[in-house]
Amino acid sequence: MSTREKNRLSAVKGLQYSLKEFMAEWDTLKRNVDLFLRNPDSGEDSGMKVKMSSYRLSILSAEILAFSGRIKKP
């Protein structure tokens, strides 16, 4: 297997992992938003949890774009 093929395979695996993480974090964000909207004065800092999930999603989005760029390179 050539170096190019190894790099591409590595990028595919990274992309798959990042997509799984993205979906899990998306579900977490939805739960936190629901909690926040149901009872914003619950005593939990659900607003901060929403911000943290949003931040993680932005990082994962950047990773996904980077991996997809590596896969598409000739």
JSON list of C-alpha atoms in Angstrom, two decimals:
[
{"chain": "A", "resi": 1, "resn": "MET", "atom": "CA", "xyz": [0.00, 0.00, 0.00]},
{"chain": "A", "resi": 2, "resn": "SER", "atom": "CA", "xyz": [1.40, 3.37, -1.00]},
{"chain": "A", "resi": 3, "resn": "THR", "atom": "CA", "xyz": [1.83, 6.31, 1.35]},
{"chain": "A", "resi": 4, "resn": "ARG", "atom": "CA", "xyz": [-0.98, 8.15, -0.42]},
{"chain": "A", "resi": 5, "resn": "GLU", "atom": "CA", "xyz": [-3.35, 5.23, 0.13]},
{"chain": "A", "resi": 6, "resn": "LYS", "atom": "CA", "xyz": [-2.33, 4.99, 3.79]},
{"chain": "A", "resi": 7, "resn": "ASN", "atom": "CA", "xyz": [-2.95, 8.70, 4.28]},
{"chain": "A", "resi": 8, "resn": "ARG", "atom": "CA", "xyz": [-6.32, 8.46, 2.59]},
{"chain": "A", "resi": 9, "resn": "LEU", "atom": "CA", "xyz": [-7.31, 5.45, 4.71]},
{"chain": "A", "resi": 10, "resn": "SER", "atom": "CA", "xyz": [-6.23, 7.32, 7.83]},
{"chain": "A", "resi": 11, "resn": "ALA", "atom": "CA", "xyz": [-8.34, 10.31, 6.79]},
{"chain": "A", "resi": 12, "resn": "VAL", "atom": "CA", "xyz": [-11.36, 8.08, 6.19]},
{"chain": "A", "resi": 13, "resn": "LYS", "atom": "CA", "xyz": [-11.02, 6.53, 9.64]},
{"chain": "A", "resi": 14, "resn": "GLY", "atom": "CA", "xyz": [-10.62, 9.97, 11.21]},
{"chain": "A", "resi": 15, "resn": "LEU", "atom": "CA", "xyz": [-13.67, 11.23, 9.35]},
{"chain": "A", "resi": 16, "resn": "GLN", "atom": "CA", "xyz": [-15.77, 8.27, 10.49]},
{"chain": "A", "resi": 17, "resn": "TYR", "atom": "CA", "xyz": [-14.71, 8.79, 14.11]},
{"chain": "A", "resi": 18, "resn": "SER", "atom": "CA", "xyz": [-15.38, 12.54, 13.95]},
{"chain": "A", "resi": 19, "resn": "LEU", "atom": "CA", "xyz": [-18.83, 11.96, 12.44]},
{"chain": "A", "resi": 20, "resn": "LYS", "atom": "CA", "xyz": [-19.73, 9.55, 15.25]},
{"chain": "A", "resi": 21, "resn": "GLU", "atom": "CA", "xyz": [-18.52, 12.07, 17.83]},
{"chain": "A", "resi": 22, "resn": "PHE", "atom": "CA", "xyz": [-20.45, 14.84, 16.07]},
{"chain": "A", "resi": 23, "resn": "MET", "atom": "CA", "xyz": [-23.70, 12.87, 16.18]},
{"chain": "A", "resi": 24, "resn": "ALA", "atom": "CA", "xyz": [-23.22, 12.04, 19.87]},
{"chain": "A", "resi": 25, "resn": "GLU", "atom": "CA", "xyz": [-22.49, 15.68, 20.69]},
{"chain": "A", "resi": 26, "resn": "TRP", "atom": "CA", "xyz": [-25.48, 16.78, 18.60]},
{"chain": "A", "resi": 27, "resn": "ASP", "atom": "CA", "xyz": [-27.73, 14.54, 20.71]},
{"chain": "A", "resi": 28, "resn": "THR", "atom": "CA", "xyz": [-26.19, 15.98, 23.88]},
{"chain": "A", "resi": 29, "resn": "LEU", "atom": "CA", "xyz": [-26.80, 19.51, 22.63]},
{"chain": "A", "resi": 30, "resn": "LYS", "atom": "CA", "xyz": [-30.44, 18.72, 21.87]},
{"chain": "A", "resi": 31, "resn": "ARG", "atom": "CA", "xyz": [-30.95, 17.29, 25.38]},
{"chain": "A", "resi": 32, "resn": "ASN", "atom": "CA", "xyz": [-29.29, 20.29, 27.01]},
{"chain": "A", "resi": 33, "resn": "VAL", "atom": "CA", "xyz": [-31.35, 22.76, 24.99]},
{"chain": "A", "resi": 34, "resn": "ASP", "atom": "CA", "xyz": [-34.53, 20.88, 25.91]},
{"chain": "A", "resi": 35, "resn": "LEU", "atom": "CA", "xyz": [-33.58, 21.01, 29.61]},
{"chain": "A", "resi": 36, "resn": "PHE", "atom": "CA", "xyz": [-32.78, 24.69, 29.36]},
{"chain": "A", "resi": 37, "resn": "LEU", "atom": "CA", "xyz": [-36.04, 25.52, 27.60]},
{"chain": "A", "resi": 38, "resn": "ARG", "atom": "CA", "xyz": [-38.17, 23.45, 29.95]},
{"chain": "A", "resi": 39, "resn": "ASN", "atom": "CA", "xyz": [-36.83, 24.99, 33.12]},
{"chain": "A", "resi": 40, "resn": "PRO", "atom": "CA", "xyz": [-34.16, 27.70, 32.82]},
{"chain": "A", "resi": 41, "resn": "ASP", "atom": "CA", "xyz": [-34.24, 28.25, 36.60]},
{"chain": "A", "resi": 42, "resn": "SER", "atom": "CA", "xyz": [-33.65, 24.60, 37.50]},
{"chain": "A", "resi": 43, "resn": "GLY", "atom": "CA", "xyz": [-30.43, 25.34, 39.36]},
{"chain": "A", "resi": 44, "resn": "GLU", "atom": "CA", "xyz": [-28.37, 23.49, 36.77]},
{"chain": "A", "resi": 45, "resn": "ASP", "atom": "CA", "xyz": [-26.12, 25.54, 34.57]},
{"chain": "A", "resi": 46, "resn": "SER", "atom": "CA", "xyz": [-27.73, 24.19, 31.41]},
{"chain": "A", "resi": 47, "resn": "GLY", "atom": "CA", "xyz": [-26.93, 27.40, 29.52]},
{"chain": "A", "resi": 48, "resn": "MET", "atom": "CA", "xyz": [-23.21, 26.72, 30.01]},
{"chain": "A", "resi": 49, "resn": "LYS", "atom": "CA", "xyz": [-23.72, 23.10, 28.93]},
{"chain": "A", "resi": 50, "resn": "VAL", "atom": "CA", "xyz": [-25.35, 24.34, 25.72]},
{"chain": "A", "resi": 51, "resn": "LYS", "atom": "CA", "xyz": [-22.39, 26.66, 25.09]},
{"chain": "A", "resi": 52, "resn": "MET", "atom": "CA", "xyz": [-19.89, 23.85, 25.69]},
{"chain": "A", "resi": 53, "resn": "SER", "atom": "CA", "xyz": [-21.73, 21.49, 23.34]},
{"chain": "A", "resi": 54, "resn": "SER", "atom": "CA", "xyz": [-21.90, 24.19, 20.68]},
{"chain": "A", "resi": 55, "resn": "TYR", "atom": "CA", "xyz": [-18.17, 24.79, 21.01]},
{"chain": "A", "resi": 56, "resn": "ARG", "atom": "CA", "xyz": [-17.42, 21.06, 20.70]},
{"chain": "A", "resi": 57, "resn": "LEU", "atom": "CA", "xyz": [-19.63, 20.86, 17.62]},
{"chain": "A", "resi": 58, "resn": "SER", "atom": "CA", "xyz": [-17.72, 23.71, 15.99]},
{"chain": "A", "resi": 59, "resn": "ILE", "atom": "CA", "xyz": [-14.41, 21.94, 16.63]},
{"chain": "A", "resi": 60, "resn": "LEU", "atom": "CA", "xyz": [-15.76, 18.66, 15.28]},
{"chain": "A", "resi": 61, "resn": "SER", "atom": "CA", "xyz": [-17.10, 20.46, 12.21]},
{"chain": "A", "resi": 62, "resn": "ALA", "atom": "CA", "xyz": [-13.63, 21.81, 11.50]},
{"chain": "A", "resi": 63, "resn": "GLU", "atom": "CA", "xyz": [-12.15, 18.31, 11.92]},
{"chain": "A", "resi": 64, "resn": "ILE", "atom": "CA", "xyz": [-14.72, 16.85, 9.54]},
{"chain": "A", "resi": 65, "resn": "LEU", "atom": "CA", "xyz": [-13.92, 19.48, 6.91]},
{"chain": "A", "resi": 66, "resn": "ALA", "atom": "CA", "xyz": [-10.20, 18.85, 7.30]},
{"chain": "A", "resi": 67, "resn": "PHE", "atom": "CA", "xyz": [-10.59, 15.08, 6.95]},
{"chain": "A", "resi": 68, "resn": "SER", "atom": "CA", "xyz": [-12.87, 15.41, 3.94]},
{"chain": "A", "resi": 69, "resn": "GLY", "atom": "CA", "xyz": [-10.31, 17.73, 2.33]},
{"chain": "A", "resi": 70, "resn": "ARG", "atom": "CA", "xyz": [-7.59, 15.13, 2.88]},
{"chain": "A", "resi": 71, "resn": "ILE", "atom": "CA", "xyz": [-9.75, 12.44, 1.32]},
{"chain": "A", "resi": 72, "resn": "LYS", "atom": "CA", "xyz": [-10.51, 14.50, -1.80]},
{"chain": "A", "resi": 73, "resn": "LYS", "atom": "CA", "xyz": [-6.88, 15.40, -2.52]},
{"chain": "A", "resi": 74, "resn": "PRO", "atom": "CA", "xyz": [-5.59, 13.59, -5.59]}
]
